[in-house]
Amino acid sequence: MADLKQTPLIQKHREANAKLVDFSGWEMPIHYGSQLEEHHIVRRDAGMFDVSHMLPVDLKGEGEAGKTPRDFLRKLVANNVDKLQTTGKALYSCMLHEGGGVVDDLIIYFLNETWFRIVVNAGCADKDIAWIEVQLDKFNREQGAQLTLAPRRELAMIAVQGPNAAVKLWAAMPGMRDLAEKMQPFNAVVVGNMFVARTGYTGEDGFEIMLPDNAAPFFWQALLNAGVRPCGLGARDTLRLEAGMNLYGQDMNEATTPLESGLAWTVDLKSERDFIGKDSLLRLPRARQLVGLKLLERGMLRNHQSVFTERGEGEITSGSFSPTLNVSIALARVPAGISIGDTVEVDVRGKRMKAAVVKYPFARNGKALV
Amino acid sequence: MSNIPANLKYTKSHEWVRLEADGSVVVGITEHAQDLLGDMVFVENPVVGRQLAAGEECAVVESVKAASDVYAPIAGVVASANADVEASPESINQDAYAAWMFSIKPANTADLDGLMDAAAYAAHVESEAH
């Protein structure tokens, strides 16, 4: 595959007979034989994903009040970074443009008052860097600040996920255990040249580990030796959908706000703080919402299928088979006023099929929830 | 290279076809097709008795990844549909040539001569890879 970017683990994927595909310009494993098996391994045991295509970006700088990285992030993102008060704490947030649409969703880690790390989506990385740099230049100029932004392309990232992720991670890296064992979910620690975060995109316990690219193959092999199975981005997608986690570009984008994407819980509209896009969020009507669907007939829900409700039409943003529920599920954007328990119809390959509006997540921690 | 049994006939849309002793023909999708699609999670067969034209969309297989239409290799009437493969779509991944989908009573058995043999299908798969 010409012109595709490769992660430091490409050789490991080939050795494991991965089926490699173009994913946002990266040559990435979609599965290593069976996407369904890989899905179940993560719900029941432990699997690992190469997510080195995602980009960590370090925001650094010193300064007096009003000129710090925290001050800049207060303005840049919709969630409130003042929730980050202890070292290593992570925060999920959307980054909006002035109109309230989502530029990207990201995770921000607080290391100290001079260093925050932001992890952005692979497909948005170039756009995000350009956007943040424009905002940062403006901030530095207006505030007389001297903050810097450093993309960390040389870092690989491996996600180890599943109920046995912790035990197998210690088996692979005994030296990491003391520092990382007591870590709470949504926290990170720096262990030597590794950045270990108890985060993920599967709805299971697990870790996302950033490390130098030249150390990644060795670490991957150590995890393999400890019995962690490689899993592809196919399983990652069905796992995140079951866990009710949005995918940027499908469930939200620059034309949708977080409030109509099931992400109101990540938007801080209560504090006095002003952030980019806040005015639009307060002004715009909330005509649409994201809901979970569970198909009540034999068939398969897919992205972009039309949804018919008593309040008008909507559209499936992410639809697939749920391996844990053994039925088809979806996230769909539908008119406001549709509620959990309602029945809607979906155009499935020309047939109107009934689907129930359900609360999501659909499955987490090994269990079906709907 | 995937398995392409010599005793079957094939279509460009990756169905396999086998003539039975009773004159009916059994239809499934090839090992190559299931490999492209990945884990199967849904199969919908045509109803028994339906008249099919050659090349008509008549069944659906869906993997976790995508839906794919299955086409009638030749004209005829649907004689039977395999309920086992509908209940266990993964059987197509396990053995694509054992997991038949439906059978047709051909309008004209000689139509089978218009389908590809194993060598021609192998060349077709090869040509699609480039």
Coordinates of C-alpha atoms in Angstrom, one line a residue:
Chain A
M1 CA 0.0 0.0 0.0
A2 CA 1.9 3.0 -1.3
D3 CA 2.1 6.3 0.6
L4 CA 0.5 4.9 3.8
K5 CA 2.2 5.8 7.0
Q6 CA 3.3 2.9 9.2
T7 CA 3.7 2.6 12.9
P8 CA 6.8 1.1 14.5
L9 CA 4.8 -2.1 15.0
I10 CA 4.2 -2.9 11.3
Q11 CA 6.6 -5.8 11.3
K12 CA 4.9 -7.3 14.4
H13 CA 1.5 -7.1 12.6
R14 CA 2.9 -8.8 9.5
E15 CA 4.4 -11.6 11.6
A16 CA 1.0 -12.1 13.2
N17 CA -0.7 -12.3 9.8
A18 CA -2.7 -9.1 10.3
K19 CA -5.1 -8.0 7.6
L20 CA -3.8 -4.5 6.9
V21 CA -6.0 -1.7 5.6
D22 CA -5.8 2.0 5.0
F23 CA -7.1 3.7 8.2
S24 CA -6.9 7.5 8.0
G25 CA -3.8 7.3 5.8
W26 CA -2.1 4.7 8.1
E27 CA -1.5 1.0 7.3
M28 CA -3.2 -0.6 10.2
P29 CA -4.4 -4.0 11.2
I30 CA -8.2 -4.4 10.9
H31 CA -8.0 -7.9 12.4
Y32 CA -5.6 -10.8 12.8
G33 CA -8.0 -13.5 11.6
S34 CA -11.3 -13.0 13.4
Q35 CA -12.7 -9.7 14.5
L36 CA -15.3 -11.4 16.6
E37 CA -12.8 -13.5 18.5
E38 CA -10.7 -10.4 19.2
H39 CA -13.8 -8.6 20.5
H40 CA -14.6 -11.4 22.9
I41 CA -11.0 -11.7 24.1
V42 CA -11.1 -8.0 25.2
R43 CA -14.5 -8.5 27.0
R44 CA -13.3 -11.7 28.7
D45 CA -9.5 -11.7 29.0
A46 CA -7.0 -9.2 27.6
G47 CA -6.2 -7.9 24.1
M48 CA -3.9 -5.2 22.8
F49 CA -4.2 -2.6 20.0
D50 CA -1.6 -0.7 18.2
V51 CA -2.9 2.9 18.4
S52 CA 0.3 4.6 17.5
H53 CA -1.5 6.4 14.7
M54 CA -3.0 8.6 17.4
L55 CA -1.0 11.7 18.2
P56 CA 0.2 12.9 21.7
V57 CA 0.8 16.6 21.8
D58 CA 2.6 18.3 24.7
L59 CA 1.5 21.7 25.8
K60 CA 4.2 23.3 28.0
G61 CA 5.2 26.6 29.4
E62 CA 5.7 28.6 32.6
G63 CA 4.1 31.8 33.5
E64 CA 2.2 33.8 36.0
A65 CA -1.6 33.6 36.5
G66 CA -3.4 34.1 33.2
K67 CA -0.4 32.9 31.1
T68 CA -0.3 29.2 32.0
P69 CA -1.1 26.0 30.0
R70 CA -4.2 25.7 32.1
D71 CA -5.4 29.2 31.2
F72 CA -5.0 28.4 27.6
L73 CA -6.9 25.0 27.9
R74 CA -9.8 26.8 29.7
K75 CA -10.3 28.7 26.5
L76 CA -9.5 25.9 24.0
V77 CA -11.8 23.0 25.1
A78 CA -15.5 22.6 26.1
N79 CA -14.9 20.5 29.2
N80 CA -13.4 22.3 32.3
V81 CA -9.7 21.6 32.8
D82 CA -10.1 22.8 36.4
K83 CA -11.5 19.3 37.0
L84 CA -7.8 18.3 36.7
Q85 CA -6.2 19.0 40.1
T86 CA -4.1 15.9 40.8
T87 CA -1.0 14.8 38.9
G88 CA -1.8 12.3 36.1
K89 CA -5.5 13.0 36.0
A90 CA -7.2 12.7 32.6
L91 CA -10.1 14.5 31.1
Y92 CA -12.2 13.7 28.0
S93 CA -13.3 16.8 26.0
C94 CA -14.4 18.1 22.7
M95 CA -12.6 21.0 21.1
L96 CA -15.1 23.2 19.3
H97 CA -14.9 25.9 16.6
E98 CA -16.7 29.2 17.1
G99 CA -19.9 27.8 15.6
G100 CA -20.1 25.0 18.2
G101 CA -19.2 22.2 15.9
V102 CA -16.7 19.6 17.0
V103 CA -13.1 20.0 15.6
D104 CA -12.1 16.8 17.4
D105 CA -12.5 14.9 20.7
L106 CA -9.5 14.4 22.8
I107 CA -8.0 13.4 26.1
I108 CA -6.1 15.8 28.2
Y109 CA -3.6 14.6 30.9
F110 CA -2.5 16.9 33.6
L111 CA 1.2 16.3 34.5
N112 CA 1.9 19.5 36.3
E113 CA 1.1 23.2 35.9
T114 CA 3.8 23.6 33.2
W115 CA 2.9 20.4 31.2
F116 CA -0.4 19.0 29.9
R117 CA -0.5 16.2 27.3
I118 CA -3.3 16.1 24.7
V119 CA -4.0 13.0 22.7
V120 CA -5.9 13.5 19.4
N121 CA -7.4 11.3 16.7
A122 CA -5.1 10.1 13.8
G123 CA -7.4 11.4 11.1
C124 CA -7.6 14.9 12.7
A125 CA -4.0 15.3 13.8
D126 CA -2.9 17.8 11.1
K127 CA -6.1 19.8 11.3
D128 CA -5.9 19.8 15.2
I129 CA -2.3 21.0 15.3
A130 CA -3.0 23.8 12.9
W131 CA -6.1 24.8 14.8
I132 CA -4.4 24.7 18.2
E133 CA -1.4 26.6 16.9
V134 CA -3.6 29.4 15.6
Q135 CA -5.4 29.6 19.0
L136 CA -2.1 29.4 20.8
D137 CA -0.4 32.2 18.8
K138 CA -3.4 34.4 19.6
F139 CA -3.2 33.5 23.3
N140 CA 0.5 34.1 23.5
R141 CA 0.2 37.4 21.8
E142 CA -2.8 38.7 23.8
Q143 CA -1.7 37.4 27.2
G144 CA 2.1 37.9 26.7
A145 CA 2.5 34.2 27.3
Q146 CA 5.2 31.9 26.0
L147 CA 3.5 28.5 25.7
T148 CA 4.7 25.9 23.3
L149 CA 3.1 23.0 21.5
A150 CA 5.1 19.9 20.6
P151 CA 3.6 17.0 18.6
R152 CA 5.2 13.7 19.8
R153 CA 5.2 11.7 16.6
E154 CA 8.2 9.6 17.9
L155 CA 5.9 8.1 20.6
A156 CA 4.2 4.8 19.9
M157 CA 1.0 3.9 21.7
I158 CA -0.3 0.5 22.7
A159 CA -3.7 -0.1 24.4
V160 CA -3.9 -3.2 26.6
Q161 CA -7.6 -3.8 27.4
G162 CA -9.7 -6.3 29.2
P163 CA -10.5 -7.7 32.6
N164 CA -7.1 -9.4 32.8
A165 CA -5.2 -6.4 31.3
A166 CA -3.6 -5.4 34.6
V167 CA -2.4 -8.8 35.6
K168 CA -0.9 -9.5 32.2
L169 CA 0.7 -6.0 32.0
W170 CA 2.5 -6.7 35.3
A171 CA 3.6 -10.1 34.0
A172 CA 5.1 -8.4 30.9
M173 CA 6.6 -5.5 32.8
P174 CA 7.2 -6.4 36.5
G175 CA 9.1 -3.1 37.0
M176 CA 6.0 -1.2 36.2
R177 CA 3.8 -2.7 38.8
D178 CA 4.6 -0.7 41.9
L179 CA 4.0 2.6 40.2
A180 CA 1.0 1.7 38.1
E181 CA -0.9 -0.8 40.2
K182 CA -2.7 1.7 42.5
M183 CA -3.6 4.0 39.6
Q184 CA -7.3 4.8 39.4
P185 CA -9.2 4.8 36.1
F186 CA -8.6 7.9 34.1
N187 CA -5.2 8.6 35.6
A188 CA -1.7 8.3 34.2
V189 CA 1.8 8.0 35.6
V190 CA 5.2 8.5 34.0
V191 CA 7.4 5.4 34.5
G192 CA 10.9 6.0 33.1
N193 CA 10.4 6.6 29.4
M194 CA 6.9 5.2 29.4
F195 CA 3.6 7.1 30.0
V196 CA 1.1 4.7 31.4
A197 CA -2.6 5.7 31.5
R198 CA -5.5 3.8 32.8
T199 CA -7.7 4.7 29.9
G200 CA -9.2 3.1 26.8
Y201 CA -11.8 2.9 24.2
T202 CA -13.4 -0.5 24.9
G203 CA -15.5 -0.2 28.0
E204 CA -13.2 -2.6 29.9
D205 CA -10.4 -2.0 32.4
G206 CA -7.1 -1.3 30.7
F207 CA -4.2 0.8 29.9
E208 CA -2.9 3.0 27.1
I209 CA 0.9 3.1 27.1
M210 CA 2.9 5.7 25.2
L211 CA 6.6 4.8 24.7
P212 CA 9.5 5.6 22.4
D213 CA 8.9 4.1 18.9
N214 CA 12.1 2.1 19.0
A215 CA 11.0 0.4 22.3
A216 CA 7.6 -0.5 21.0
P217 CA 8.3 -3.8 19.2
F218 CA 10.1 -5.2 22.3
F219 CA 7.2 -4.1 24.6
W220 CA 4.6 -5.6 22.1
Q221 CA 6.6 -8.9 22.2
A222 CA 6.7 -8.9 26.0
L223 CA 2.9 -8.5 26.1
L224 CA 2.5 -11.3 23.5
N225 CA 4.7 -13.5 25.7
A226 CA 2.4 -12.7 28.7
G227 CA -0.6 -13.9 26.7
V228 CA -2.1 -10.7 25.5
R229 CA -3.6 -11.2 22.1
P230 CA -3.2 -8.7 19.3
C231 CA -6.6 -7.2 18.3
G232 CA -7.4 -5.1 15.3
L233 CA -9.2 -1.8 14.8
G234 CA -12.3 -3.8 13.7
A235 CA -12.8 -5.1 17.2
R236 CA -11.9 -1.8 18.6
D237 CA -14.8 -0.3 16.7
T238 CA -17.4 -2.8 17.9
L239 CA -16.1 -2.6 21.4
R240 CA -16.4 1.2 21.6
L241 CA -19.8 1.1 20.0
E242 CA -21.1 -1.4 22.7
A243 CA -19.4 0.9 25.3
G244 CA -21.4 3.8 23.9
M245 CA -18.3 5.8 23.0
N246 CA -18.5 8.3 20.1
L247 CA -16.3 8.0 17.0
Y248 CA -15.2 11.3 15.6
G249 CA -16.2 11.7 11.9
Q250 CA -19.2 9.3 12.4
D251 CA -21.1 10.2 15.5
M252 CA -20.0 13.9 15.6
N253 CA -18.1 16.2 13.3
E254 CA -17.7 19.9 12.6
A255 CA -21.4 20.2 11.6
T256 CA -22.7 18.8 14.9
T257 CA -22.4 20.1 18.4
P258 CA -21.5 18.0 21.4
L259 CA -25.0 18.7 22.8
E260 CA -26.6 16.8 19.9
S261 CA -24.0 14.1 20.0
G262 CA -24.7 12.6 23.5
L263 CA -21.7 14.6 24.9
A264 CA -23.5 17.2 27.1
W265 CA -21.8 15.6 30.1
T266 CA -18.5 16.7 28.7
V267 CA -19.5 20.3 28.2
D268 CA -19.2 22.8 31.0
L269 CA -21.9 25.5 30.6
K270 CA -22.3 26.2 34.3
S271 CA -19.1 28.0 35.1
E272 CA -18.3 31.6 34.2
R273 CA -15.5 30.4 32.0
D274 CA -15.7 31.4 28.4
F275 CA -14.5 28.8 25.8
I276 CA -14.5 28.7 22.0
G277 CA -17.9 27.7 20.8
K278 CA -19.7 28.4 24.1
D279 CA -21.8 31.3 22.7
S280 CA -23.1 29.1 19.9
L281 CA -23.9 26.2 22.2
L282 CA -26.0 28.6 24.4
R283 CA -27.7 30.1 21.4
L284 CA -28.4 27.1 19.1
P285 CA -31.7 25.2 19.5
R286 CA -31.2 21.6 20.6
A287 CA -33.3 20.0 17.8
R288 CA -31.4 16.7 17.6
Q289 CA -30.0 14.2 20.0
L290 CA -28.0 11.0 19.9
V291 CA -29.8 7.8 21.0
G292 CA -29.0 4.1 21.2
L293 CA -31.0 1.7 19.0
K294 CA -31.4 -2.0 19.3
L295 CA -32.8 -3.8 16.2
L296 CA -36.0 -5.8 17.0
E297 CA -36.0 -7.8 13.7
R298 CA -33.5 -9.9 11.8
G299 CA -31.1 -7.6 9.9
M300 CA -28.2 -5.3 10.4
L301 CA -28.1 -1.6 11.3
R302 CA -25.5 0.3 9.3
N303 CA -24.1 3.8 9.2
H304 CA -26.3 6.3 7.3
Q305 CA -29.5 4.3 7.3
S306 CA -32.6 6.5 7.7
V307 CA -34.5 6.4 11.0
F308 CA -38.2 7.2 11.0
T309 CA -39.7 8.5 14.3
E310 CA -43.0 10.2 15.2
R311 CA -41.1 13.5 15.4
G312 CA -39.4 13.2 12.0
E313 CA -36.5 11.5 10.4
G314 CA -33.0 10.8 11.7
E315 CA -29.9 8.9 10.7
I316 CA -27.8 6.1 12.1
T317 CA -24.3 7.4 12.8
S318 CA -22.7 4.1 13.8
G319 CA -24.4 0.8 13.3
S320 CA -23.0 -2.7 13.5
F321 CA -23.4 -6.2 15.0
S322 CA -22.9 -6.4 18.7
P323 CA -20.9 -9.5 19.5
T324 CA -21.8 -9.3 23.2
L325 CA -25.5 -8.9 22.7
N326 CA -25.7 -11.0 19.5
V327 CA -28.0 -8.5 17.9
S328 CA -27.5 -5.4 15.8
I329 CA -27.1 -2.0 17.7
A330 CA -26.5 1.6 16.6
L331 CA -26.1 5.1 17.7
A332 CA -28.5 7.4 15.8
R333 CA -29.1 11.1 15.6
V334 CA -32.8 11.7 15.9
P335 CA -35.2 14.6 16.6
A336 CA -35.4 15.8 20.2
G337 CA -38.3 14.4 22.1
I338 CA -37.7 10.8 21.2
S339 CA -37.2 8.8 24.5
I340 CA -35.8 5.6 25.8
G341 CA -38.5 2.9 25.4
D342 CA -39.9 4.4 22.1
T343 CA -40.0 2.2 19.0
V344 CA -38.7 3.7 15.7
E345 CA -38.3 2.3 12.2
V346 CA -35.1 2.0 10.2
D347 CA -34.7 1.6 6.5
V348 CA -32.7 -1.6 6.3
R349 CA -31.9 -2.3 2.7
G350 CA -35.2 -1.1 1.6
K351 CA -37.3 -2.7 4.4
R352 CA -38.7 -0.8 7.3
M353 CA -37.6 -2.6 10.5
K354 CA -38.5 -1.9 14.1
A355 CA -35.8 -0.8 16.5
A356 CA -36.1 0.0 20.2
V357 CA -34.6 3.3 21.6
V358 CA -32.4 2.1 24.4
K359 CA -30.1 3.6 27.0
Y360 CA -26.5 3.2 26.2
P361 CA -23.7 2.0 26.9
F362 CA -25.0 -1.3 25.5
A363 CA -22.2 -3.4 27.2
R364 CA -19.3 -2.8 29.5
N365 CA -17.1 -4.7 31.8
G366 CA -17.9 -8.0 30.2
K367 CA -21.7 -7.6 30.6
A368 CA -24.6 -6.8 28.4
L369 CA -26.5 -3.8 29.7
V370 CA -29.6 -3.6 27.4
Chain B
M1 CA -4.4 -18.4 -2.6
S2 CA -7.7 -19.6 -1.3
N3 CA -9.2 -23.0 -1.8
I4 CA -11.1 -23.3 -5.2
P5 CA -12.5 -26.9 -5.6
A6 CA -12.3 -28.3 -9.1
N7 CA -15.7 -29.9 -9.0
L8 CA -17.6 -26.6 -8.7
K9 CA -18.6 -23.8 -11.0
Y10 CA -18.2 -20.1 -10.2
T11 CA -19.5 -16.6 -10.9
K12 CA -17.7 -13.3 -11.2
S13 CA -19.6 -12.2 -8.1
H14 CA -18.0 -15.0 -6.1
E15 CA -20.8 -17.5 -5.8
W16 CA -20.0 -21.2 -6.1
V17 CA -22.5 -23.6 -7.8
R18 CA -22.7 -27.4 -7.6
L19 CA -25.0 -29.6 -9.7
E20 CA -26.7 -32.3 -7.6
A21 CA -27.8 -35.7 -8.6
D22 CA -31.5 -34.6 -8.6
G23 CA -30.9 -31.9 -11.1
S24 CA -31.0 -29.0 -8.6
V25 CA -28.0 -26.7 -8.2
V26 CA -26.7 -25.6 -4.8
V27 CA -25.3 -22.1 -4.3
G28 CA -22.9 -20.6 -1.7
I29 CA -20.2 -17.9 -1.6
T30 CA -16.6 -18.8 -2.1
E31 CA -13.8 -19.0 0.4
H32 CA -12.3 -16.0 -1.2
A33 CA -15.5 -14.0 -0.8
Q34 CA -15.8 -14.9 2.9
D35 CA -12.2 -13.9 3.4
L36 CA -12.8 -10.5 1.9
L37 CA -15.9 -10.0 4.1
G38 CA -14.6 -11.3 7.4
D39 CA -16.7 -12.6 10.3
M40 CA -20.2 -13.4 9.1
V41 CA -23.1 -12.3 11.3
F42 CA -26.2 -12.4 9.2
V43 CA -27.6 -14.4 6.2
E44 CA -30.9 -13.8 4.5
N45 CA -31.9 -16.4 1.9
P46 CA -34.6 -16.1 -0.8
V47 CA -38.0 -17.7 -0.1
V48 CA -38.6 -21.1 -1.6
G49 CA -40.6 -20.9 -4.8
R50 CA -39.3 -17.5 -5.9
Q51 CA -38.5 -17.2 -9.6
L52 CA -35.0 -16.0 -10.2
A53 CA -33.5 -14.5 -13.3
A54 CA -29.8 -15.0 -13.9
G55 CA -27.8 -12.4 -12.1
E56 CA -30.7 -11.2 -10.0
E57 CA -30.0 -10.1 -6.4
C58 CA -31.6 -12.8 -4.2
A59 CA -29.8 -13.1 -0.9
V60 CA -27.6 -11.1 1.5
V61 CA -24.6 -12.0 3.6
E62 CA -23.4 -9.5 6.2
S63 CA -20.2 -9.6 8.1
V64 CA -19.4 -7.4 11.0
K65 CA -17.8 -5.1 8.5
A66 CA -20.3 -4.9 5.6
A67 CA -23.3 -6.2 3.7
S68 CA -22.9 -8.0 0.4
D69 CA -25.5 -9.1 -2.1
V70 CA -25.6 -12.6 -3.4
Y71 CA -26.8 -13.1 -7.0
A72 CA -28.6 -16.0 -8.7
P73 CA -25.9 -17.7 -10.8
I74 CA -28.5 -19.0 -13.3
A75 CA -32.3 -18.7 -13.9
G76 CA -34.6 -21.0 -12.0
V77 CA -36.9 -21.5 -9.0
V78 CA -35.7 -21.5 -5.4
A79 CA -36.0 -25.1 -4.3
S80 CA -34.7 -24.9 -0.8
A81 CA -33.0 -22.5 1.6
N82 CA -30.4 -23.6 4.3
A83 CA -31.8 -22.6 7.7
D84 CA -28.7 -23.8 9.4
V85 CA -26.5 -21.2 7.7
E86 CA -29.0 -18.5 8.7
A87 CA -28.8 -19.6 12.3
S88 CA -25.0 -19.9 12.2
P89 CA -23.6 -17.4 9.7
E90 CA -20.1 -18.2 11.0
S91 CA -20.3 -21.6 9.3
I92 CA -19.5 -19.8 6.1
N93 CA -16.2 -18.7 7.6
Q94 CA -15.5 -22.1 8.8
D95 CA -16.1 -23.9 5.5
A96 CA -17.5 -21.8 2.7
Y97 CA -18.1 -24.9 0.5
A98 CA -20.0 -26.9 3.1
A99 CA -22.1 -23.9 4.1
W100 CA -24.4 -23.8 1.1
M101 CA -27.1 -21.1 1.2
F102 CA -29.9 -22.1 -1.2
S103 CA -30.7 -24.4 -4.1
I104 CA -32.3 -23.7 -7.5
K105 CA -34.2 -25.9 -9.8
P106 CA -32.7 -24.6 -13.1
A107 CA -34.8 -23.3 -15.9
N108 CA -32.2 -24.8 -18.2
T109 CA -29.4 -27.0 -16.9
A110 CA -27.2 -26.0 -19.9
D111 CA -27.0 -22.5 -18.4
L112 CA -24.3 -24.0 -16.1
D113 CA -22.0 -24.1 -19.1
G114 CA -21.9 -20.3 -19.1
L115 CA -20.3 -20.3 -15.6
M116 CA -16.6 -20.3 -14.8
D117 CA -14.6 -23.5 -14.0
A118 CA -12.1 -23.5 -11.1
A119 CA -9.2 -22.3 -13.3
A120 CA -11.1 -19.4 -14.8
Y121 CA -12.3 -18.4 -11.3
A122 CA -8.8 -18.5 -10.0
A123 CA -7.7 -16.2 -12.8
H124 CA -10.6 -13.9 -12.0
V125 CA -9.7 -13.7 -8.3
E126 CA -6.1 -13.0 -9.3
S127 CA -7.1 -10.2 -11.7
E128 CA -9.2 -8.5 -9.0
A129 CA -6.3 -8.4 -6.7
H130 CA -4.4 -6.1 -9.1

